[in-house]
JSON list of C-alpha atoms in Angstrom, two decimals:
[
{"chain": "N", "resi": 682, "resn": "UNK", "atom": "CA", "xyz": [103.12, 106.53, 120.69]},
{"chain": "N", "resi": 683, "resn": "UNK", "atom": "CA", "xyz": [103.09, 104.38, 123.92]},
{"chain": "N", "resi": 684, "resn": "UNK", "atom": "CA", "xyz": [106.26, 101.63, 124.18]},
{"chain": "N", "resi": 685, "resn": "UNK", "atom": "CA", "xyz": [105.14, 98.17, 126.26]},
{"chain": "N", "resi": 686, "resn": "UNK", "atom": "CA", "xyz": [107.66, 95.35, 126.74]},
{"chain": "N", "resi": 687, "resn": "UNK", "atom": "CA", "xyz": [105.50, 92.01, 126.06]},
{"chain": "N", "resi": 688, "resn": "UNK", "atom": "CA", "xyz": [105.54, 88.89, 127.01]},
{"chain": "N", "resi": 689, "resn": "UNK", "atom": "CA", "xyz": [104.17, 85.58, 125.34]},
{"chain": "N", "resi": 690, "resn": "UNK", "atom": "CA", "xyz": [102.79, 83.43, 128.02]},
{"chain": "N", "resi": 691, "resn": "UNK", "atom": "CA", "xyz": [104.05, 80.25, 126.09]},
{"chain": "N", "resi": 692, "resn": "UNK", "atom": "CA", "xyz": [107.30, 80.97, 126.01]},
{"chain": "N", "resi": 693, "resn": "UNK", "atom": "CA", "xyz": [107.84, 83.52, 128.34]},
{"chain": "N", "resi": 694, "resn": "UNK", "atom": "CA", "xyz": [109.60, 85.51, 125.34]},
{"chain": "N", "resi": 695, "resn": "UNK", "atom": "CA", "xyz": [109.51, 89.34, 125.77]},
{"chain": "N", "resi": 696, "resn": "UNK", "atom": "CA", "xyz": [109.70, 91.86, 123.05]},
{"chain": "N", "resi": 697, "resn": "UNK", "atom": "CA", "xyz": [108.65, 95.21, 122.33]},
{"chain": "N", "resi": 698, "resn": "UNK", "atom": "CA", "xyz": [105.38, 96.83, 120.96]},
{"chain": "N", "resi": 699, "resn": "UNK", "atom": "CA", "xyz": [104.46, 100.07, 120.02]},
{"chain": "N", "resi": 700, "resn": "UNK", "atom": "CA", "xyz": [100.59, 101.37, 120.04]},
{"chain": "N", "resi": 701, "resn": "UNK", "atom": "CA", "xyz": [98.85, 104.95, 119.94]},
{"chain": "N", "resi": 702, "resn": "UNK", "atom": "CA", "xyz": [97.58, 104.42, 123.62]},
{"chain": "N", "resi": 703, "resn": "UNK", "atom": "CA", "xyz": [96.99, 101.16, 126.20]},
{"chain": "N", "resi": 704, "resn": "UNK", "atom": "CA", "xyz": [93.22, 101.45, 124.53]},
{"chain": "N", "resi": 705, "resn": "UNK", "atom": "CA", "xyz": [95.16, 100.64, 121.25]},
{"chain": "N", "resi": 706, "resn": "UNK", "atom": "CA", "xyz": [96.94, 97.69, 122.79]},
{"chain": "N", "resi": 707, "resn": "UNK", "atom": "CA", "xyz": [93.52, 96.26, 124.32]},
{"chain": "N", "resi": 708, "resn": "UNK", "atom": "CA", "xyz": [92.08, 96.36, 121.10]},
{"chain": "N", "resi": 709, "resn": "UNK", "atom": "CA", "xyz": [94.46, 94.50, 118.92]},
{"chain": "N", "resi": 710, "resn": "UNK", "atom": "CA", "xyz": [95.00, 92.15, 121.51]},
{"chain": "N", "resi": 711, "resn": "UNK", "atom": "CA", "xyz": [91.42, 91.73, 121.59]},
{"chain": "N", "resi": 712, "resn": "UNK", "atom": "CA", "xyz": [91.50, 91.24, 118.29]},
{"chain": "N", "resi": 713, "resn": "UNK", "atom": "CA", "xyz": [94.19, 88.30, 117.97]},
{"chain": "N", "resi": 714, "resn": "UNK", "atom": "CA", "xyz": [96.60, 91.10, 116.37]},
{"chain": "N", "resi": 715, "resn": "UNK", "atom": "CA", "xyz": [99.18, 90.89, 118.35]},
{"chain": "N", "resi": 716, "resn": "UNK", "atom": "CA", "xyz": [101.89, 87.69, 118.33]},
{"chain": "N", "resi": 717, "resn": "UNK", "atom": "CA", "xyz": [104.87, 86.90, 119.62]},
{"chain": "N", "resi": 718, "resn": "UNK", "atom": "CA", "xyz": [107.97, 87.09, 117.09]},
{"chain": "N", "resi": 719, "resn": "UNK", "atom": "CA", "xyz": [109.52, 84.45, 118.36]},
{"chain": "N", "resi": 720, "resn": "UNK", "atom": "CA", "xyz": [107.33, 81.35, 118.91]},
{"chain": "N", "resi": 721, "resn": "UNK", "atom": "CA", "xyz": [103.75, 82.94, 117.16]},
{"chain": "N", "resi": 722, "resn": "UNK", "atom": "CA", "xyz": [101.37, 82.76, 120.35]},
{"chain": "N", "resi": 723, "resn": "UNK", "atom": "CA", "xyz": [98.96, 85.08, 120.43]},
{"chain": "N", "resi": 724, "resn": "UNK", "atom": "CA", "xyz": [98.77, 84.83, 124.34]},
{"chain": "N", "resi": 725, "resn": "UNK", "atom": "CA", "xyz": [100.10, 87.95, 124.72]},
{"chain": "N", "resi": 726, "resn": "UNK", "atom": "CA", "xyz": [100.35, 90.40, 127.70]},
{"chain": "N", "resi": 727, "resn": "UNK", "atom": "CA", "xyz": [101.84, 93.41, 128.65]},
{"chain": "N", "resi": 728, "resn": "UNK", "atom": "CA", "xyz": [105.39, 92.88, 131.12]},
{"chain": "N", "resi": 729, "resn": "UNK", "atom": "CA", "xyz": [106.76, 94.68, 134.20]},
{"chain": "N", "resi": 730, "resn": "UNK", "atom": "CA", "xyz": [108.72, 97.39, 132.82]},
{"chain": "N", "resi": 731, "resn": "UNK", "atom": "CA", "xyz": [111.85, 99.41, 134.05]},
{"chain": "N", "resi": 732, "resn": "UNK", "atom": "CA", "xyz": [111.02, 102.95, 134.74]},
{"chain": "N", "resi": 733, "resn": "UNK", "atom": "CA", "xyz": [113.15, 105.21, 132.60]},
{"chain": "N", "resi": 734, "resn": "UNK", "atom": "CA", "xyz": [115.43, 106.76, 134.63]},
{"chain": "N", "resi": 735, "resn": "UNK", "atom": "CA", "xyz": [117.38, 109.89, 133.06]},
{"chain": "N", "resi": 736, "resn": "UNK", "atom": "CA", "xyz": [121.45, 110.82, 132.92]},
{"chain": "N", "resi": 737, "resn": "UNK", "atom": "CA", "xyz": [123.04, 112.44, 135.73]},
{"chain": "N", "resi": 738, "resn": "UNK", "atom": "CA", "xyz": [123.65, 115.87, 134.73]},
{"chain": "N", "resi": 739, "resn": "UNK", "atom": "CA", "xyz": [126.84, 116.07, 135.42]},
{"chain": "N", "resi": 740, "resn": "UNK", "atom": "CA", "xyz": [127.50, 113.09, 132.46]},
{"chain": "N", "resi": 741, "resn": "UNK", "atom": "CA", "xyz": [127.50, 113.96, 128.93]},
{"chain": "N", "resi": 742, "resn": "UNK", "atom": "CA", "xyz": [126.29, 111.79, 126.29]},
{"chain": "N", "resi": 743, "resn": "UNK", "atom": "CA", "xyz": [127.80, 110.88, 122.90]},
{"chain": "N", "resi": 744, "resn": "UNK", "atom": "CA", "xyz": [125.49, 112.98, 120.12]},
{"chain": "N", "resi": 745, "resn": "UNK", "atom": "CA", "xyz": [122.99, 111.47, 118.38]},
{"chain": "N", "resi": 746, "resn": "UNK", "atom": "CA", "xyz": [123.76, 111.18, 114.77]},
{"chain": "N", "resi": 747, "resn": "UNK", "atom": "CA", "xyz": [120.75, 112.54, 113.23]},
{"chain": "N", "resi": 748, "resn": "UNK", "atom": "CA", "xyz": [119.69, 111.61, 109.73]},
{"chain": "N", "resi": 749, "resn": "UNK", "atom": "CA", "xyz": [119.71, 114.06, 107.01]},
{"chain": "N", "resi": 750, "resn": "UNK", "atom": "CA", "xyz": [116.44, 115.33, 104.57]},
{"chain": "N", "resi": 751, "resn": "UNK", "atom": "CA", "xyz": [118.07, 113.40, 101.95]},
{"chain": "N", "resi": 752, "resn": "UNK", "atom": "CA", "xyz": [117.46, 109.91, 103.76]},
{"chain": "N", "resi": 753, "resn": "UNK", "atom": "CA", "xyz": [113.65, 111.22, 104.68]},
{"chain": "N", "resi": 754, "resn": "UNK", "atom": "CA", "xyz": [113.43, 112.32, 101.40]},
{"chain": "N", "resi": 755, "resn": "UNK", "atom": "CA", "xyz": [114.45, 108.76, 99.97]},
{"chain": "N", "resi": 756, "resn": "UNK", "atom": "CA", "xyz": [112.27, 107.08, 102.65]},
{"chain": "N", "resi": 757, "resn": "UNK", "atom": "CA", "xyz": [109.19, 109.11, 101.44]},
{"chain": "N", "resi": 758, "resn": "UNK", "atom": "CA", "xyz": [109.59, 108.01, 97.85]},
{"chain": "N", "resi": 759, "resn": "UNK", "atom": "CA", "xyz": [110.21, 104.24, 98.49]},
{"chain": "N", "resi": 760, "resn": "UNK", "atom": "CA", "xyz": [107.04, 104.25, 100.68]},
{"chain": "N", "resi": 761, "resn": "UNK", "atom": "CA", "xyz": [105.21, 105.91, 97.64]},
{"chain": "N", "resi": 762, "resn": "UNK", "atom": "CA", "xyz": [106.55, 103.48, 95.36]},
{"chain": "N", "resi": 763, "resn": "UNK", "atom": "CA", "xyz": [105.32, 100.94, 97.77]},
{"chain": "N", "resi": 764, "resn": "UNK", "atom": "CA", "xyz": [101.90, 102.16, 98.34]},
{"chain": "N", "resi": 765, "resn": "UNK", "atom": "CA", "xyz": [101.23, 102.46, 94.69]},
{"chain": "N", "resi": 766, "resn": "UNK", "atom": "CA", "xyz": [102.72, 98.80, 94.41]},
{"chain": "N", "resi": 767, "resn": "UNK", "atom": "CA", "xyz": [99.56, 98.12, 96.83]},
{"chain": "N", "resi": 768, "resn": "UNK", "atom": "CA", "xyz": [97.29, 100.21, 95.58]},
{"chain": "N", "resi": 769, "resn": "UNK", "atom": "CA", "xyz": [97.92, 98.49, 91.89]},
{"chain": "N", "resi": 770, "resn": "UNK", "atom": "CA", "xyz": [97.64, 95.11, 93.27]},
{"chain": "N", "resi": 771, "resn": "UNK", "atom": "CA", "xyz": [94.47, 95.12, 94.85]},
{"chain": "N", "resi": 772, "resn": "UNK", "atom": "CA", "xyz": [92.63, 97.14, 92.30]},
{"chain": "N", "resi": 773, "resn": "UNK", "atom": "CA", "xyz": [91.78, 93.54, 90.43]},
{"chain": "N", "resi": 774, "resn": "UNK", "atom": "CA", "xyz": [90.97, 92.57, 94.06]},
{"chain": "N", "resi": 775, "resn": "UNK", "atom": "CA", "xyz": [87.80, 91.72, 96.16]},
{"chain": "N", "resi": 776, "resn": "UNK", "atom": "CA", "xyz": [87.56, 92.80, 99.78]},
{"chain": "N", "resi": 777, "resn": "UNK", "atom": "CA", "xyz": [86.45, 89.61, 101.66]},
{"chain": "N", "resi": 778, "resn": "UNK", "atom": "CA", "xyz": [86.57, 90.94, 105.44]},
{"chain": "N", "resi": 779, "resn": "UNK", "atom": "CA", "xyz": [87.22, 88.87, 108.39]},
{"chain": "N", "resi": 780, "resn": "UNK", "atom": "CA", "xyz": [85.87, 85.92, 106.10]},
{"chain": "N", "resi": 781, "resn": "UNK", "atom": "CA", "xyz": [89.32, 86.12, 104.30]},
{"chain": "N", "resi": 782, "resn": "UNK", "atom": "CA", "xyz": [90.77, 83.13, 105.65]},
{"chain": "N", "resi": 783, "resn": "UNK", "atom": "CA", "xyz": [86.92, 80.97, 104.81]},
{"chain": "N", "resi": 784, "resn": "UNK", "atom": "CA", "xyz": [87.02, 82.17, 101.08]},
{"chain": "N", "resi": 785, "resn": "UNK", "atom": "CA", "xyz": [90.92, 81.57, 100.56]},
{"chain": "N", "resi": 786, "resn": "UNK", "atom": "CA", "xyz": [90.22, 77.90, 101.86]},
{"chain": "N", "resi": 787, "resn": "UNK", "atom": "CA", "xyz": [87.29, 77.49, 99.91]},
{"chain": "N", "resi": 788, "resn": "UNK", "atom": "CA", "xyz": [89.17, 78.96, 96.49]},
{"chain": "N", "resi": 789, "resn": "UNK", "atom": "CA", "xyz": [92.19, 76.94, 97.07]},
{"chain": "N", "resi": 790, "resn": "UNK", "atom": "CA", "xyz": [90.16, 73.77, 97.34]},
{"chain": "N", "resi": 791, "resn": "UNK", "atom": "CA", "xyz": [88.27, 74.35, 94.29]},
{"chain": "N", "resi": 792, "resn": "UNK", "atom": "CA", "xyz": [84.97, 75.32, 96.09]},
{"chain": "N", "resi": 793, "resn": "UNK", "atom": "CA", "xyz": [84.90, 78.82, 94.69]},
{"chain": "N", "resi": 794, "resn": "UNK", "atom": "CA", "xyz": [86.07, 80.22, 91.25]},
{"chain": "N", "resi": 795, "resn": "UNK", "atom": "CA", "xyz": [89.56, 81.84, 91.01]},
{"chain": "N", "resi": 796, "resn": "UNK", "atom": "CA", "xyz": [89.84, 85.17, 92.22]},
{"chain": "N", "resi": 797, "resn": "UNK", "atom": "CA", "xyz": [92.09, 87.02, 94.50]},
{"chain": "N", "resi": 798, "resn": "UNK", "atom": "CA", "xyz": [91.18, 88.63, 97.37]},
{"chain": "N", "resi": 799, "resn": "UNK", "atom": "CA", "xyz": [92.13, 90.49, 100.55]},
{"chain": "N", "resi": 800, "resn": "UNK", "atom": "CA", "xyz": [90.51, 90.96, 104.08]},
{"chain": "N", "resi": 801, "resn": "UNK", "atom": "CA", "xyz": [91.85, 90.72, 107.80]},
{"chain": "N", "resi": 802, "resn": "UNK", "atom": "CA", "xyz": [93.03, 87.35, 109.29]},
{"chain": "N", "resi": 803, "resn": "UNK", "atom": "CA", "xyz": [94.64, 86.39, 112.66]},
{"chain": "N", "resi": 804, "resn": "UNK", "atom": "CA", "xyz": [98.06, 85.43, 112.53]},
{"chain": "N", "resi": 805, "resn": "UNK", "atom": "CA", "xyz": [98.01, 82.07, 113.86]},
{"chain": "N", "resi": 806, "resn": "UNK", "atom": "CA", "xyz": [95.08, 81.59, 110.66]},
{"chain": "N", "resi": 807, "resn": "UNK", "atom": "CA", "xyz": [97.51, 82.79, 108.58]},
{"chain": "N", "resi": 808, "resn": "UNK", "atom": "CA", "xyz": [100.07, 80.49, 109.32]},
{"chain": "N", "resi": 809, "resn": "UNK", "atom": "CA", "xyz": [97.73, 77.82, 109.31]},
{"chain": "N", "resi": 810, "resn": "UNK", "atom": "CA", "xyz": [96.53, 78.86, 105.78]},
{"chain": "N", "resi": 811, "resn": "UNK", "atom": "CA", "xyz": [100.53, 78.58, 104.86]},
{"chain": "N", "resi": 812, "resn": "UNK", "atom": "CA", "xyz": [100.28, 75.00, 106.15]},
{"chain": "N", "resi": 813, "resn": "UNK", "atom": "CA", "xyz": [97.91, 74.07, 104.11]},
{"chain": "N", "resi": 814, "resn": "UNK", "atom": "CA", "xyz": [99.38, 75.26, 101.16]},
{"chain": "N", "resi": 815, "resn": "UNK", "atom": "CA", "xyz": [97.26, 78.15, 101.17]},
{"chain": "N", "resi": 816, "resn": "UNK", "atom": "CA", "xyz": [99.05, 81.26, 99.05]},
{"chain": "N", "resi": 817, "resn": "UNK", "atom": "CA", "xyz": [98.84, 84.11, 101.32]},
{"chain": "N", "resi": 818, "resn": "UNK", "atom": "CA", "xyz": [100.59, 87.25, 101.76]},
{"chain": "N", "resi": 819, "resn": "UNK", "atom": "CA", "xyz": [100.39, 90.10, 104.09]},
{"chain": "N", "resi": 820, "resn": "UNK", "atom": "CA", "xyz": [100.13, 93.49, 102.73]},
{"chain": "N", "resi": 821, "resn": "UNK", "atom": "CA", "xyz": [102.56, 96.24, 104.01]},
{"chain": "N", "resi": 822, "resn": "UNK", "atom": "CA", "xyz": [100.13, 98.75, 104.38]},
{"chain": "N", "resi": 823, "resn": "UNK", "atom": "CA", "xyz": [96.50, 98.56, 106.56]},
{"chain": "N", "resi": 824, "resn": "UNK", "atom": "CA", "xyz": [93.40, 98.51, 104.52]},
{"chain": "N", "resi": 825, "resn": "UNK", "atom": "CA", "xyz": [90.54, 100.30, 105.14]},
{"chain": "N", "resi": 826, "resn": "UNK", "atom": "CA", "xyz": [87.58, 98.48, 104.42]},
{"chain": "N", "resi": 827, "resn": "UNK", "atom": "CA", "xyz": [85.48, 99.42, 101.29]},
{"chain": "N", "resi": 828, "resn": "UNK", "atom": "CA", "xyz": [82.33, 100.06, 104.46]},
{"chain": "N", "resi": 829, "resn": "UNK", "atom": "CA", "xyz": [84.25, 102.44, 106.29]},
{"chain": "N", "resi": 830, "resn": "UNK", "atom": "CA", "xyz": [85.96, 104.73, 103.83]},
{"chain": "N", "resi": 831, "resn": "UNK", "atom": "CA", "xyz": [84.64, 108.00, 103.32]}
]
């Protein structure tokens, strides 16, 4: 995992972000994936950074508290729970793609018969689908798209 500090051209807000590799961070970007938390512009870019410079030697540290299996162990099972939560949800659920934010429009407003759906939308659509009284709601895990699962 590769740490950049951001910064929102907007607002000038900087914040962190963490991505497999820069390719990772072109991509979303790209993409529209990647917003500031503060003000929601997606005119993003990476900011001058501090080089990390380590300890004297000669200074010792306070230790690390470390957290035990038990805590992992918990972790693990809420993010089962939660993933079968998911899972459950969108089994009465039609993949819509990138046309997600079209077809949630076009059910809201009586144009197309109830049904739910799911699919990939930029954030600034989603808040505009919020707006408009849209009921949205990301999911806490990625999907992978009916088309590209094995």
């Amino acid at each position: 995992m590769i740490v950049f500090d951001l910064k929102c051209r907007p607002g000038s807000h900087v914040f962190e972000g963490w991505f497999g590799s820069s390719e990772d961070f072109e991509s979303q970007k790209a993409r529209g994936l990647i917003t500031c938390p503060v003000c929601g512009a997606d005119d993003v870019e990476k900011a001058i950074m501090a080089p990390a410079v380590p300890a004297k030697s000669n200074r010792q540290s306070a230790p690390v508290p470390v957290s035990s299996g038990a805590d992992m162990a918990k972790l693990q099972a809420v993010m089962e729970k939660l993933a079968q939560a998911q899972s459950e949800a969108l089994k009465d659920s039609q993949w819509v793609g990138r046309k997600f934010a079209e077809t949630a429009r076009a059910i809201h407003y009586g144009e197309q018969p109830h049904q739910n759906v799911h699919g990939e939308v930029a954030p600034a659509e989603a808040r505009a689908l919020i707006e408009e009284g849209v009921e949205v709601a990301p999911l806490p895990f990625p999907v992978i798209p009916p088309d590209v699962q094995n």
